[in-house]
Short mmCIF file of C-alpha atoms in Angstrom, two decimals:
data_model
loop_
_atom_site.label_atom_id
_atom_site.label_comp_id
_atom_site.label_asym_id
_atom_site.label_seq_id
_atom_site.Cartn_x
_atom_site.Cartn_y
_atom_site.Cartn_z
CA MET A 15 -0.29 -0.03 -0.13
CA SER A 16 1.35 3.40 -1.12
CA ALA A 17 1.89 5.55 2.65
CA ILE A 18 2.14 9.34 3.76
CA HIS A 19 3.92 9.97 7.05
CA ARG A 20 3.95 13.18 9.21
CA ILE A 21 7.14 14.43 11.16
CA ILE A 22 6.04 17.20 13.70
CA LEU A 23 9.38 18.78 14.48
CA VAL A 24 8.66 20.01 17.81
CA GLY A 25 10.60 23.16 19.26
CA ASN A 26 10.69 25.55 22.45
CA GLY A 27 7.82 27.54 21.51
CA PHE A 28 6.04 24.18 21.93
CA ASP A 29 6.84 24.52 25.67
CA LEU A 30 6.30 28.37 25.89
CA ALA A 31 2.33 28.23 23.95
CA HIS A 32 1.62 25.77 27.42
CA GLY A 33 3.03 28.48 29.37
CA LEU A 34 6.48 27.19 30.50
CA ALA A 35 8.88 29.32 31.21
CA THR A 36 11.63 27.44 28.95
CA ARG A 37 13.52 30.00 27.13
CA TYR A 38 17.00 31.02 28.16
CA GLU A 39 16.20 33.96 29.64
CA ASN A 40 14.04 32.47 31.99
CA PHE A 41 16.91 30.16 32.48
CA ILE A 42 19.58 32.89 33.13
CA ASP A 43 16.92 34.76 35.68
CA TRP A 44 16.71 31.48 37.87
CA TYR A 45 20.65 31.40 37.50
CA TRP A 46 20.54 34.45 39.02
CA GLU A 47 17.86 33.52 41.42
CA GLN A 48 20.15 30.62 43.05
CA TYR A 49 23.15 32.45 42.89
CA ILE A 50 21.70 35.66 45.00
CA SER A 51 20.53 33.13 47.26
CA LYS A 52 23.69 31.50 48.26
CA LEU A 53 25.27 34.93 48.25
CA LYS A 54 22.49 35.90 51.15
CA ASP A 55 23.98 32.57 53.43
CA CYS A 56 27.84 33.30 52.32
CA LEU A 57 29.89 34.52 55.45
CA ILE A 58 32.64 35.27 53.87
CA ASN A 59 33.41 38.68 51.46
CA THR A 60 33.91 36.58 47.79
CA TYR A 61 31.57 33.92 46.28
CA SER A 62 32.12 31.71 43.65
CA ASP A 63 30.58 29.03 41.65
CA THR A 64 32.91 28.86 38.54
CA LEU A 65 31.11 31.24 36.07
CA CYS A 66 30.88 34.26 38.35
CA SER A 67 32.72 35.20 41.50
CA PHE A 68 31.59 38.18 43.68
CA THR A 69 33.89 40.11 46.17
CA LEU A 70 33.08 42.62 48.91
CA LYS A 71 35.88 45.09 48.18
CA GLU A 72 35.20 47.02 51.17
CA ALA A 73 35.43 46.72 54.93
CA MET A 74 31.98 47.19 55.72
CA TYR A 75 29.58 45.17 57.75
CA GLY A 76 32.23 42.80 58.34
CA ASP A 77 33.53 41.68 54.72
CA ARG A 78 30.00 39.40 55.42
CA TRP A 79 27.72 38.70 51.80
CA TYR A 80 24.53 38.05 54.27
CA GLN A 81 25.11 40.93 55.75
CA PHE A 82 25.88 43.52 53.06
CA LEU A 83 22.54 41.93 51.55
CA SER A 84 20.36 42.31 54.75
CA PRO A 85 17.16 44.96 53.93
CA TYR A 86 17.69 46.01 57.41
CA ASN A 87 21.45 47.07 56.07
CA ASN A 88 20.66 48.04 52.61
CA LYS A 89 16.62 48.91 51.71
CA SER A 90 17.61 48.88 47.80
CA PHE A 91 18.02 44.94 48.22
CA GLU A 92 14.52 44.49 50.06
CA ASN A 93 12.01 42.80 47.31
CA LYS A 94 14.25 42.19 44.82
CA SER A 95 14.83 39.31 42.40
CA GLY A 96 18.16 37.70 42.06
CA ARG A 97 18.53 39.31 38.24
CA GLU A 98 17.67 42.84 39.84
CA ILE A 99 20.25 42.53 42.84
CA TYR A 100 22.98 41.08 40.40
CA GLU A 101 21.97 44.11 38.40
CA ILE A 102 22.21 46.11 41.06
CA LEU A 103 25.44 45.04 42.64
CA LYS A 104 26.74 45.40 38.87
CA GLU A 105 26.97 49.04 39.52
CA GLN A 106 28.31 49.75 42.38
CA LYS A 107 32.18 49.13 41.36
CA GLU A 108 33.67 50.43 44.35
CA THR A 109 32.15 47.87 46.72
CA VAL A 110 31.58 45.18 44.30
CA SER A 111 33.93 43.38 42.53
CA ILE A 112 32.22 41.12 39.97
CA GLU A 113 34.26 38.63 37.50
CA GLN A 114 32.60 36.65 34.98
CA THR A 115 34.33 33.55 32.68
CA PRO A 116 33.98 35.35 29.49
CA PHE A 117 31.72 33.12 27.95
CA MET A 118 29.23 33.77 30.46
CA ASN A 119 30.22 37.32 30.69
CA ARG A 120 28.70 37.05 26.35
CA ILE A 121 25.55 35.44 27.85
CA CYS A 122 25.26 38.61 30.06
CA GLN A 123 26.12 41.08 27.47
CA SER A 124 23.64 39.69 24.64
CA ILE A 125 20.53 39.71 27.23
CA GLU A 126 21.75 43.31 28.08
CA SER A 127 22.01 44.36 24.90
CA LYS A 128 18.84 42.71 23.29
CA GLY A 129 16.93 41.20 26.10
CA TRP A 130 16.84 37.96 24.80
CA VAL A 131 20.00 35.26 24.25
CA ASP A 132 20.84 32.11 22.04
CA ILE A 133 23.49 30.10 24.58
CA GLU A 134 24.19 27.76 21.03
CA ASN A 135 24.93 30.60 19.21
CA GLU A 136 27.00 32.22 21.68
CA TYR A 137 29.20 29.36 21.94
CA TYR A 138 29.60 28.67 18.18
CA GLN A 139 29.66 32.31 17.76
CA ALA A 140 32.91 31.85 20.63
CA LEU A 141 34.39 29.21 19.13
CA ASN A 142 35.44 31.10 15.56
CA HIS A 143 36.44 34.37 17.49
CA GLU A 144 38.32 34.98 20.89
CA TYR A 145 38.57 31.06 22.03
CA PHE A 146 39.76 30.03 18.12
CA GLU A 147 43.43 28.95 19.72
CA CYS A 148 42.17 27.50 22.96
CA PRO A 149 38.69 25.63 22.86
CA GLU A 150 39.07 23.26 25.59
CA LYS A 151 38.43 26.11 28.11
CA LEU A 152 34.96 27.63 26.42
CA ASN A 153 33.72 23.57 26.39
CA LYS A 154 34.61 23.99 30.10
CA GLU A 155 32.81 26.67 30.72
CA PHE A 156 30.13 25.63 28.28
CA GLU A 157 29.44 22.20 29.92
CA ILE A 158 28.93 24.03 33.47
CA VAL A 159 26.25 26.02 31.89
CA LYS A 160 24.74 22.78 30.10
CA SER A 161 24.50 21.25 33.50
CA LYS A 162 22.82 24.10 35.22
CA LEU A 163 20.45 24.55 32.16
CA VAL A 164 19.48 20.86 32.47
CA GLU A 165 19.32 21.46 36.37
CA TYR A 166 17.20 24.12 35.89
CA LEU A 167 14.53 22.39 33.05
CA THR A 168 14.28 19.20 35.20
CA LEU A 169 12.90 21.74 37.56
CA VAL A 170 10.50 23.16 35.13
CA GLN A 171 9.40 19.18 34.14
CA SER A 172 8.95 17.82 37.51
CA SER A 173 7.13 20.88 38.42
CA ASN A 174 4.77 21.42 35.51
CA ILE A 175 4.27 18.90 32.72
CA ASP A 176 2.17 17.00 33.02
CA GLU A 177 -1.65 15.76 31.56
CA SER A 178 -3.27 18.32 32.89
CA ILE A 179 -1.88 20.82 30.05
CA VAL A 180 -2.83 19.24 27.53
CA LYS A 181 -4.40 21.49 24.87
CA PRO A 182 -7.38 19.10 23.11
CA ALA A 183 -7.17 21.70 20.64
CA LEU A 184 -3.64 21.12 19.96
CA LYS A 185 -3.96 17.42 19.67
CA GLU A 186 -6.32 17.56 17.19
CA LYS A 187 -3.99 19.42 14.97
CA ILE A 188 -1.04 17.02 15.34
CA LEU A 189 -4.06 14.24 14.59
CA ALA A 190 -5.58 15.70 11.59
CA PRO A 191 -6.03 14.67 7.91
CA ILE A 192 -3.74 15.56 5.05
CA ARG A 193 -5.10 18.50 3.03
CA ILE A 194 -4.54 18.10 -0.18
CA ASP A 195 -3.38 21.78 -0.80
CA GLU A 196 -0.75 21.69 1.22
CA ILE A 197 0.89 19.49 -0.41
CA ALA A 198 3.75 20.45 -3.00
CA ILE A 199 2.77 20.64 -6.89
CA GLY A 200 5.89 18.34 -7.54
CA ALA A 201 4.61 15.90 -5.12
CA ARG A 202 1.47 15.46 -6.55
CA SER A 203 1.30 12.33 -8.10
CA GLN A 204 2.21 10.75 -4.43
CA LEU A 205 -0.44 12.10 -2.97
CA VAL A 206 -2.64 11.24 -5.77
CA ASP A 207 -1.07 7.11 -5.52
CA PHE A 208 -1.52 7.33 -1.88
CA ILE A 209 -5.04 8.31 -1.99
CA ARG A 210 -6.01 5.52 -4.57
CA SER A 211 -4.38 3.19 -2.75
CA ARG A 212 -6.53 3.80 0.32
CA TYR A 213 -9.53 4.02 -1.34
CA PHE A 214 -9.39 0.91 -2.85
CA GLY A 215 -7.81 -0.52 -0.11
CA GLU A 216 -11.07 0.94 2.25
CA ALA A 217 -13.23 -1.61 0.75
CA ASP A 218 -12.16 -4.55 2.39
CA GLY A 219 -12.32 -3.08 5.55
CA SER A 220 -8.18 -3.40 6.75
CA TYR A 221 -7.71 -0.14 7.35
CA ILE A 222 -7.43 1.48 10.41
CA SER A 223 -7.07 5.08 10.90
CA ILE A 224 -4.69 6.97 13.45
CA GLY A 225 -8.24 8.10 15.12
CA GLU A 226 -8.99 4.32 15.95
CA GLN A 227 -5.30 3.90 16.53
CA LEU A 228 -5.69 5.41 19.29
CA GLY A 229 -9.12 4.08 20.44
CA TRP A 230 -11.16 7.25 19.13
CA ASP A 231 -15.04 4.78 17.75
CA LYS A 232 -15.37 6.56 15.07
CA ARG A 233 -15.17 3.47 12.86
CA ALA A 234 -19.42 4.21 11.59
CA GLU A 235 -18.39 7.83 10.93
CA ASN A 236 -16.02 6.86 8.53
CA ILE A 237 -17.65 3.97 6.73
CA GLU A 238 -20.44 6.15 6.47
CA ALA A 239 -18.23 9.03 4.74
CA MET A 240 -16.97 6.90 2.17
CA ASN A 241 -20.42 5.36 1.24
CA ARG A 242 -21.38 9.17 0.31
CA PHE A 243 -18.42 9.61 -1.67
CA SER A 244 -18.75 6.40 -3.17
CA ARG A 245 -21.99 6.83 -4.17
CA LYS A 246 -21.16 10.02 -5.35
CA TRP A 247 -17.89 9.84 -7.20
CA GLY A 248 -17.63 5.72 -7.69
CA ASP A 249 -18.67 5.32 -11.35
CA LYS A 250 -16.09 8.60 -12.32
CA ILE A 251 -13.41 7.06 -10.82
CA GLU A 252 -13.77 3.39 -11.74
CA GLU A 253 -13.69 5.21 -15.59
CA PHE A 254 -11.74 8.47 -15.06
CA GLY A 255 -9.32 7.13 -11.82
CA ILE A 256 -8.95 8.77 -8.55
CA GLU A 257 -7.73 11.95 -10.28
CA SER A 258 -11.02 13.03 -11.39
CA ALA A 259 -12.31 13.62 -7.52
CA ILE A 260 -9.31 14.70 -6.34
CA ASP A 261 -9.69 18.99 -5.97
CA SER A 262 -13.74 17.93 -5.46
CA GLN A 263 -12.91 18.31 -1.57
CA ASP A 264 -15.39 15.20 -1.13
CA ILE A 265 -12.29 13.08 -0.42
CA PRO A 266 -13.34 11.70 3.29
CA GLU A 267 -11.06 12.41 6.15
CA THR A 268 -10.53 8.63 5.98
CA LEU A 269 -8.52 8.43 3.38
CA LEU A 270 -6.21 11.71 4.00
CA SER A 271 -4.80 10.06 7.57
CA PRO A 272 -1.11 9.84 7.45
CA ILE A 273 -0.31 5.83 7.95
CA ARG A 274 2.64 6.25 10.84
CA LEU A 275 3.19 9.81 12.85
CA MET A 276 6.46 10.69 14.24
CA LEU A 277 7.24 12.82 17.01
CA LEU A 278 10.70 14.48 16.59
CA ASN A 279 11.06 16.62 19.38
CA PHE A 280 14.30 18.95 19.86
CA ASN A 281 12.89 20.01 23.57
CA TYR A 282 14.83 17.86 26.37
CA THR A 283 10.80 18.06 28.10
CA ARG A 284 8.51 15.55 27.63
CA THR A 285 5.36 18.40 26.80
CA ALA A 286 4.76 17.32 23.69
CA ASP A 287 5.33 13.31 24.65
CA LEU A 288 2.13 13.89 26.02
CA TYR A 289 0.28 14.22 22.86
CA LEU A 290 1.23 10.90 21.39
CA PRO A 291 0.04 7.33 22.88
CA GLN A 292 2.87 5.60 25.33
CA ASP A 293 1.19 2.18 24.82
CA LYS A 294 3.94 0.31 23.40
CA LYS A 295 1.99 -1.79 20.85
CA LEU A 296 1.24 1.56 19.37
CA ALA A 297 5.38 2.82 19.02
CA TYR A 298 5.52 1.77 15.37
CA TRP A 299 2.55 3.66 14.61
CA PHE A 300 3.72 7.15 16.71
CA PRO A 301 7.65 6.71 16.94
CA ILE A 302 8.72 9.86 19.66
CA ASP A 303 12.32 10.58 18.97
CA HIS A 304 14.05 12.42 21.36
CA ILE A 305 17.05 13.99 19.05
CA HIS A 306 18.84 16.19 21.54
CA GLY A 307 18.34 13.65 24.65
CA GLN A 308 16.01 13.70 27.60
CA LEU A 309 16.55 15.45 31.08
CA ASN A 310 15.97 12.02 32.98
CA ASP A 311 19.06 10.65 31.10
CA PRO A 312 21.41 13.75 31.32
CA GLN A 313 24.51 12.34 29.16
CA SER A 314 22.12 11.84 25.87
CA ILE A 315 21.89 15.84 26.52
CA ILE A 316 23.06 17.06 22.73
CA PHE A 317 23.46 20.74 23.19
CA GLY A 318 26.09 23.07 20.98
CA TYR A 319 25.58 23.71 17.47
CA GLY A 320 25.39 21.62 14.12
CA ASP A 321 25.78 23.90 10.98
CA GLU A 322 27.73 22.65 8.82
CA LEU A 323 26.92 24.51 5.87
CA ASP A 324 28.34 27.46 7.64
CA ASP A 325 31.58 28.47 5.93
CA ASN A 326 33.18 29.11 9.26
CA TYR A 327 32.68 25.25 9.81
CA ARG A 328 34.60 23.85 7.68
CA ASN A 329 37.69 26.37 9.02
CA ILE A 330 37.14 25.32 12.24
CA VAL A 331 37.25 21.39 10.59
CA LYS A 332 40.67 22.56 9.04
CA LEU A 333 42.21 22.94 12.61
CA ASN A 334 42.42 19.24 13.21
CA ASN A 335 41.82 20.10 16.69
CA ASN A 336 38.88 17.74 17.87
CA GLU A 337 37.85 20.03 20.59
CA HIS A 338 36.74 22.48 18.37
CA LEU A 339 34.11 19.71 17.22
CA ARG A 340 33.28 18.54 20.85
CA ASN A 341 29.70 19.86 20.64
CA ILE A 342 28.74 20.20 17.29
CA LYS A 343 25.66 18.61 17.10
CA SER A 344 26.18 15.97 13.61
CA ILE A 345 29.02 14.49 15.74
CA ARG A 346 27.25 13.74 18.37
CA TYR A 347 24.28 12.57 16.72
CA LEU A 348 26.56 9.63 16.40
CA GLU A 349 26.11 8.70 20.38
CA THR A 350 22.58 7.03 19.91
CA GLN A 351 20.17 5.48 17.76
CA ASN A 352 18.25 8.50 17.42
CA TYR A 353 18.97 10.21 14.16
CA ARG A 354 19.35 6.41 12.85
CA ASN A 355 16.02 6.41 13.68
CA MET A 356 14.71 9.64 11.77
CA LEU A 357 16.56 8.76 8.31
CA ALA A 358 14.60 5.27 8.46
CA PHE A 359 11.14 7.01 8.99
CA ILE A 360 12.38 9.78 6.40
CA GLU A 361 13.34 7.19 3.87
CA SER A 362 10.44 4.98 4.17
CA ALA A 363 7.89 6.74 2.79
CA PRO A 364 6.56 10.32 1.88
CA TYR A 365 6.16 12.63 4.58
CA GLN A 366 4.96 15.96 5.49
CA VAL A 367 6.46 18.17 8.15
CA TYR A 368 4.68 19.99 10.75
CA ILE A 369 7.16 22.74 12.52
CA MET A 370 5.51 23.29 15.84
CA GLY A 371 7.64 25.94 18.29
CA HIS A 372 11.09 25.11 16.51
CA SER A 373 12.34 28.18 15.16
CA CYS A 374 14.51 26.62 12.30
CA GLY A 375 17.29 28.77 13.21
CA ASN A 376 21.08 27.88 11.96
CA SER A 377 21.67 25.94 15.28
CA ASP A 378 19.90 22.77 13.63
CA ARG A 379 20.75 23.56 9.79
CA THR A 380 21.87 20.60 8.87
CA LEU A 381 19.17 18.13 10.16
CA LEU A 382 16.83 20.40 9.08
CA ASN A 383 18.85 20.77 5.63
CA THR A 384 18.08 16.32 5.51
CA LEU A 385 14.37 16.92 6.64
CA PHE A 386 13.37 19.44 4.50
CA GLU A 387 15.52 18.50 1.37
CA HIS A 388 14.60 14.90 1.09
CA LYS A 389 13.29 13.36 -2.18
CA ASN A 390 10.34 11.92 0.19
CA CYS A 391 9.52 15.51 1.79
CA ILE A 392 6.67 16.46 -0.37
CA SER A 393 4.67 19.44 2.66
CA ILE A 394 6.25 22.13 5.34
CA LYS A 395 4.05 23.22 7.08
CA PRO A 396 4.71 25.96 9.78
CA PHE A 397 2.42 26.65 12.86
CA TYR A 398 2.99 30.27 13.43
CA HIS A 399 2.19 32.08 16.76
CA ARG A 400 0.55 35.69 17.03
CA GLN A 401 0.79 38.25 19.18
CA GLU A 402 -1.44 40.04 21.41
CA ASP A 403 -1.93 43.08 19.05
CA GLY A 404 -2.14 41.15 16.19
CA SER A 405 1.28 40.53 14.98
CA ASP A 406 3.02 37.18 14.11
CA ASN A 407 6.09 34.94 13.44
CA TYR A 408 4.74 33.08 10.42
CA LEU A 409 7.53 35.56 7.72
CA GLU A 410 10.13 34.70 10.15
CA ILE A 411 9.77 31.45 10.23
CA VAL A 412 9.71 30.83 6.59
CA GLN A 413 12.93 33.11 6.41
CA ASN A 414 14.89 30.92 8.42
CA ILE A 415 13.46 27.85 6.78
CA SER A 416 14.89 29.55 3.65
CA ARG A 417 18.20 29.18 5.36
CA ASN A 418 18.08 25.78 5.65
CA PHE A 419 17.44 25.10 2.07
CA THR A 420 19.98 25.37 -0.94
CA ASP A 421 17.24 25.26 -3.39
CA MET A 422 15.09 27.74 -3.26
CA LYS A 423 12.89 26.63 -5.83
CA LEU A 424 12.23 23.16 -4.12
CA MET A 425 12.07 25.32 -0.86
CA ARG A 426 9.15 27.69 -2.63
CA ASP A 427 7.40 24.22 -3.77
CA ARG A 428 7.52 22.57 -0.47
CA VAL A 429 6.76 25.51 2.31
CA VAL A 430 3.03 25.63 3.24
CA ASN A 431 1.84 29.44 2.47
CA LYS A 432 0.19 31.21 5.20
CA THR A 433 -3.52 31.26 4.27
CA LEU A 434 -3.63 27.65 5.24
CA CYS A 435 -1.12 27.74 7.43
CA GLU A 436 -2.52 27.98 11.50
CA THR A 437 -1.42 29.46 14.97
CA LEU A 438 -0.01 27.46 17.26
#
């Protein structure tokens, strides 16, 4: 039987859509909250956690941080967040000395100047510039940041991620039937073959839809829809083929349901996993691939950069120092079976891509290029975010998608236009 599959490409925007504080800025805010909390208990004048070191320069309050930060001694620290206290201390240069490692300094400067930070991109930029001759030092700093990020996200997951946050409307979008007008013009024949195979195979009643795989009792509804379609189009299909009905808007949903659905989860959290069945009997039909690892297995976490198409990457390779490649994602993928599982899935049949919360930025460019330009990719549908003022980020996502293509003509055919796309 001819098949069409679907890949749900999940990024951090998916977690954000569930109200989770998983931005890098949220992580850094938590970092300062933890840091200042320890500083408030510090009985000496210096505290360091490897990334940052804070020292009281003047002999005041007994040279003890816990006394200096006490609201009784300094009202400016009262009812302030860790981030706010850090900002205050930065300005007290005559009293306080703050030293940060170069990589941590890059992160803080990015937040200060832009209000946000992409830690993976900052790592790659540092690898190409001031740390170019000494990647070992950068990698040690990066590993500390990574371990603290895992600690933070583990807290978020344990406290906020369970079945109660699942959105039924979003689940319907994930499991929705294929829309004919979303499929690339160049893949039209594959769509026709798929519908033809399903139509003539449906008669024996052997096909099980995605909904029925999940235990939804829709069999009677599907049969009635098929009967209506056959009564209206059966004779024409027998004479002219299934092509005669393709553009009629009458194709039943049961003929357009993907055969298999892979959740390609770029997040370390399990939020998106909640939208697919955990029953091992259904694992073949609904595979879940944590391409960057999971929080319950910190050793599996892949955190770094993945853009082999960048000119600077070729320069890094030529340096012949393995430390430069330690956190390159495309190499780290070889440590697990996850990447091969994805390859096996996209090689098995034509597939459409749903992009849910992934920015499609350059940090995953190598993998996304493989997905988007593969011969079996027949559609790329971005789900966008709409702001309160009515603006949205559809164009931004598409701009990022375009950077993952080397063939722009192919990109324009495969990416679904905005009029057919939906909000996340």
